[in-house]
GROMACS .gro file of C-alpha atoms in nm:
model
  202
    1MET     CA    1  -6.322   6.761   0.866
    2LYS     CA    2  -6.592   6.496   0.899
    3GLN     CA    3  -6.721   6.453   1.254
    4ASN     CA    4  -6.735   6.112   1.420
    5ILE     CA    5  -7.093   5.978   1.423
    6LYS     CA    6  -7.060   5.904   1.796
    7ALA     CA    7  -6.969   6.266   1.868
    8ILE     CA    8  -7.266   6.387   1.663
    9LEU     CA    9  -7.516   6.160   1.836
   10SER     CA   10  -7.395   6.196   2.198
   11PRO     CA   11  -7.566   6.531   2.281
   12MET     CA   12  -7.896   6.420   2.120
   13SER     CA   13  -8.200   6.264   2.285
   14PRO     CA   14  -8.296   5.908   2.178
   15LYS     CA   15  -8.576   6.047   1.959
   16GLU     CA   16  -8.340   6.293   1.790
   17ARG     CA   17  -8.083   6.019   1.736
   18ALA     CA   18  -8.342   5.797   1.566
   19ALA     CA   19  -8.456   6.087   1.344
   20TYR     CA   20  -8.097   6.175   1.253
   21ILE     CA   21  -8.004   5.815   1.167
   22TRP     CA   22  -8.320   5.773   0.959
   23ASP     CA   23  -8.262   6.100   0.768
   24TYR     CA   24  -7.902   6.022   0.680
   25TYR     CA   25  -7.908   5.643   0.648
   26LYS     CA   26  -8.262   5.555   0.536
   27PHE     CA   27  -8.152   5.429   0.193
   28HIS     CA   28  -7.889   5.207   0.353
   29ILE     CA   29  -8.145   5.075   0.602
   30ILE     CA   30  -8.410   5.010   0.333
   31GLY     CA   31  -8.151   4.845   0.107
   32THR     CA   32  -8.028   4.619   0.385
   33ILE     CA   33  -8.383   4.514   0.482
   34ALA     CA   34  -8.470   4.445   0.116
   35ALA     CA   35  -8.152   4.238   0.074
   36ILE     CA   36  -8.233   4.033   0.385
   37ILE     CA   37  -8.590   3.970   0.264
   38LEU     CA   38  -8.464   3.863  -0.081
   39LEU     CA   39  -8.204   3.635   0.075
   40ILE     CA   40  -8.463   3.469   0.302
   41SER     CA   41  -8.701   3.430   0.007
   42PHE     CA   42  -8.426   3.278  -0.209
   43ILE     CA   43  -8.317   3.034   0.062
   44SER     CA   44  -8.676   2.925   0.133
   45SER     CA   45  -8.747   2.875  -0.239
   46ILE     CA   46  -8.442   2.650  -0.267
   47GLY     CA   47  -8.561   2.451   0.032
   48GLU     CA   48  -8.912   2.408  -0.111
   49LYS     CA   49  -8.808   2.330  -0.469
   50LYS     CA   50  -8.854   1.967  -0.564
   51GLU     CA   51  -8.612   1.770  -0.775
   52VAL     CA   52  -8.745   1.714  -1.128
   53VAL     CA   53  -8.708   1.345  -1.218
   54LEU     CA   54  -8.856   1.383  -1.567
   55ASN     CA   55  -8.904   1.699  -1.773
   56MET     CA   56  -9.159   1.698  -2.054
   57THR     CA   57  -9.185   2.008  -2.273
   58ILE     CA   58  -9.470   2.072  -2.517
   59MET     CA   59  -9.416   2.325  -2.798
   60GLY     CA   60  -9.716   2.453  -2.991
   61GLN     CA   61 -10.065   2.594  -2.978
   62GLY     CA   62 -10.402   2.451  -2.882
   63VAL     CA   63 -10.277   2.269  -2.571
   64ASN     CA   64 -10.524   2.225  -2.287
   65THR     CA   65 -10.357   2.406  -1.993
   66GLU     CA   66 -10.568   2.219  -1.737
   67GLY     CA   67 -10.459   1.898  -1.909
   68VAL     CA   68 -10.094   1.996  -1.857
   69VAL     CA   69 -10.152   2.013  -1.479
   70GLU     CA   70 -10.351   1.689  -1.485
   71LEU     CA   71 -10.081   1.505  -1.681
   72GLN     CA   72  -9.807   1.634  -1.450
   73GLU     CA   73  -9.996   1.506  -1.144
   74GLN     CA   74 -10.069   1.174  -1.314
   75LEU     CA   75  -9.706   1.117  -1.416
   76THR     CA   76  -9.579   1.226  -1.073
   77ASN     CA   77  -9.814   0.978  -0.904
   78LYS     CA   78  -9.703   0.692  -1.130
   79LEU     CA   79  -9.331   0.759  -1.172
   80VAL     CA   80  -9.222   0.924  -0.845
   81GLN     CA   81  -9.165   0.739  -0.518
   82ASP     CA   82  -9.061   1.029  -0.293
   83LYS     CA   83  -9.338   1.279  -0.372
   84ALA     CA   84  -9.229   1.514  -0.093
   85ASP     CA   85  -8.900   1.592  -0.268
   86GLU     CA   86  -8.944   1.487  -0.632
   87GLU     CA   87  -9.184   1.553  -0.917
   88VAL     CA   88  -9.239   1.523  -1.291
   89SER     CA   89  -9.242   1.858  -1.472
   90VAL     CA   90  -9.470   1.919  -1.772
   91GLN     CA   91  -9.432   2.263  -1.928
   92HIS     CA   92  -9.603   2.420  -2.228
   93LEU     CA   93  -9.422   2.674  -2.448
   94THR     CA   94  -9.615   2.874  -2.707
   95TYR     CA   95  -9.503   2.823  -3.066
   96SER     CA   96  -9.651   2.898  -3.408
   97LYS     CA   97  -9.430   2.879  -3.717
   98SER     CA   98  -9.683   3.078  -3.922
   99SER     CA   99  -9.683   3.383  -3.695
  100MET     CA  100  -9.349   3.365  -3.509
  101ASP     CA  101  -9.461   3.640  -3.272
  102GLN     CA  102  -9.268   3.740  -2.959
  103ALA     CA  103  -9.411   3.452  -2.754
  104SER     CA  104  -9.310   3.198  -3.021
  105GLN     CA  105  -8.959   3.339  -3.046
  106ALA     CA  106  -8.924   3.329  -2.666
  107GLY     CA  107  -9.053   2.969  -2.666
  108ILE     CA  108  -8.800   2.859  -2.928
  109GLN     CA  109  -8.515   3.030  -2.743
  110LYS     CA  110  -8.610   2.866  -2.413
  111MET     CA  111  -8.648   2.524  -2.575
  112SER     CA  112  -8.309   2.555  -2.751
  113ALA     CA  113  -8.136   2.663  -2.429
  114GLU     CA  114  -8.290   2.378  -2.226
  115ILE     CA  115  -8.205   2.118  -2.492
  116THR     CA  116  -7.845   2.243  -2.494
  117LEU     CA  117  -7.832   2.209  -2.114
  118GLY     CA  118  -7.986   1.860  -2.128
  119ALA     CA  119  -8.287   1.979  -1.928
  120ILE     CA  120  -8.557   1.839  -2.160
  121ASP     CA  121  -8.617   1.464  -2.145
  122ILE     CA  122  -8.930   1.430  -2.356
  123LEU     CA  123  -9.023   1.683  -2.624
  124ILE     CA  124  -9.358   1.721  -2.799
  125VAL     CA  125  -9.352   1.943  -3.108
  126GLU     CA  126  -9.541   2.001  -3.432
  127LYS     CA  127  -9.436   1.787  -3.730
  128ASP     CA  128  -9.259   2.066  -3.916
  129LEU     CA  129  -9.050   2.155  -3.611
  130PHE     CA  130  -8.979   1.784  -3.550
  131GLU     CA  131  -8.852   1.749  -3.907
  132GLU     CA  132  -8.634   2.056  -3.861
  133ILE     CA  133  -8.484   1.919  -3.537
  134SER     CA  134  -8.438   1.565  -3.669
  135SER     CA  135  -8.255   1.695  -3.980
  136GLN     CA  136  -7.971   1.805  -3.751
  137SER     CA  137  -7.716   1.528  -3.703
  138SER     CA  138  -7.754   1.323  -3.381
  139SER     CA  139  -8.006   1.565  -3.230
  140LEU     CA  140  -8.255   1.294  -3.123
  141VAL     CA  141  -8.238   0.951  -2.961
  142ALA     CA  142  -8.387   0.661  -3.156
  143LEU     CA  143  -8.699   0.551  -2.968
  144ASN     CA  144  -8.615   0.188  -3.048
  145ASP     CA  145  -8.347   0.211  -2.777
  146PHE     CA  146  -8.608   0.239  -2.500
  147LYS     CA  147  -8.762  -0.062  -2.331
  148GLY     CA  148  -9.129  -0.139  -2.363
  149ILE     CA  149  -9.197   0.087  -2.660
  150ASP     CA  150  -9.197  -0.175  -2.936
  151ASN     CA  151  -9.576  -0.192  -2.961
  152LEU     CA  152  -9.591   0.184  -3.025
  153LEU     CA  153  -9.343   0.178  -3.316
  154PRO     CA  154  -9.474   0.132  -3.670
  155SER     CA  155  -9.177  -0.079  -3.786
  156GLU     CA  156  -8.838  -0.216  -3.686
  157GLU     CA  157  -8.662   0.071  -3.861
  158ARG     CA  158  -8.496   0.340  -3.650
  159VAL     CA  159  -8.776   0.573  -3.535
  160TYR     CA  160  -8.703   0.914  -3.383
  161GLY     CA  161  -9.056   1.039  -3.323
  162ILE     CA  162  -9.408   0.903  -3.281
  163SER     CA  163  -9.747   1.068  -3.312
  164THR     CA  164  -9.893   1.174  -2.979
  165SER     CA  165 -10.230   1.041  -3.096
  166ASP     CA  166 -10.082   0.691  -3.049
  167ILE     CA  167 -10.035   0.755  -2.675
  168PRO     CA  168 -10.363   0.746  -2.474
  169LEU     CA  169 -10.186   0.875  -2.160
  170LEU     CA  170 -10.146   1.216  -2.330
  171ALA     CA  171 -10.523   1.253  -2.390
  172PRO     CA  172 -10.565   1.525  -2.121
  173LEU     CA  173 -10.350   1.760  -2.334
  174GLU     CA  174 -10.608   1.747  -2.619
  175LEU     CA  175 -10.331   1.760  -2.880
  176ASP     CA  176 -10.408   1.766  -3.251
  177GLU     CA  177 -10.278   1.498  -3.490
  178ASN     CA  178  -9.990   1.723  -3.593
  179LYS     CA  179  -9.788   1.665  -3.274
  180VAL     CA  180  -9.485   1.436  -3.247
  181LEU     CA  181  -9.314   1.302  -2.935
  182CYS     CA  182  -8.935   1.268  -2.941
  183VAL     CA  183  -8.633   1.254  -2.708
  184PRO     CA  184  -8.342   1.504  -2.740
  185SER     CA  185  -8.001   1.335  -2.750
  186THR     CA  186  -7.870   1.573  -2.482
  187THR     CA  187  -8.089   1.423  -2.208
  188LYS     CA  188  -7.909   1.261  -1.915
  189ASN     CA  189  -8.223   1.093  -1.783
  190LEU     CA  190  -8.250   0.771  -1.983
  191LYS     CA  191  -8.357   0.563  -1.680
  192ASN     CA  192  -8.673   0.767  -1.612
  193ILE     CA  193  -8.749   0.800  -1.984
  194ASN     CA  194  -8.748   0.419  -1.995
  195LYS     CA  195  -8.999   0.420  -1.707
  196PHE     CA  196  -9.217   0.668  -1.897
  197PHE     CA  197  -9.225   0.456  -2.214
  198THR     CA  198  -9.296   0.142  -2.012
  199LEU     CA  199  -9.590   0.327  -1.858
  200VAL     CA  200  -9.734   0.463  -2.184
  201SER     CA  201  -9.707   0.129  -2.361
  202GLN     CA  202  -9.909  -0.058  -2.096
   0.00000   0.00000   0.00000
């Protein structure tokens, strides 16, 4: 019959009690401490996380990583009023159609998941990937629907993507001429996309 823990500990000295508890319950103690640390870390990360008011995702190779940070800061400064709680997010995902290595496959999967969730507002991709996306019915928003973009569009026809070389604001990224900017139809952030296009067309 299992003895009561109180009965076991009562004849022991404080030092013996501590040693006994540690020997028999150390994994429970370590697990509990680890859980508390993880919980505190999770709660603090939620508290520190800023709300993303515009999410730009760049798919491809040859993107200047320092330029990504610079563009994010620049867009945050120009488009965000409450900088303590909000920011613009610019992320770069590796992609190469010719190699389709593990990094490219992971990039495509992440992009597809985020588009499905409506988490990508502005997408920059290579021309072949743009053509693949735009071939799917209603996958992109016509750029003509956004205010202030008329001077960037080549014609009055419905345009679903424009060359990034036509947008001076994106210069820090050092993109090649093969990149196209478009807007996924799943985005729920049309107001801030309008602000972005008004900014880039100035």
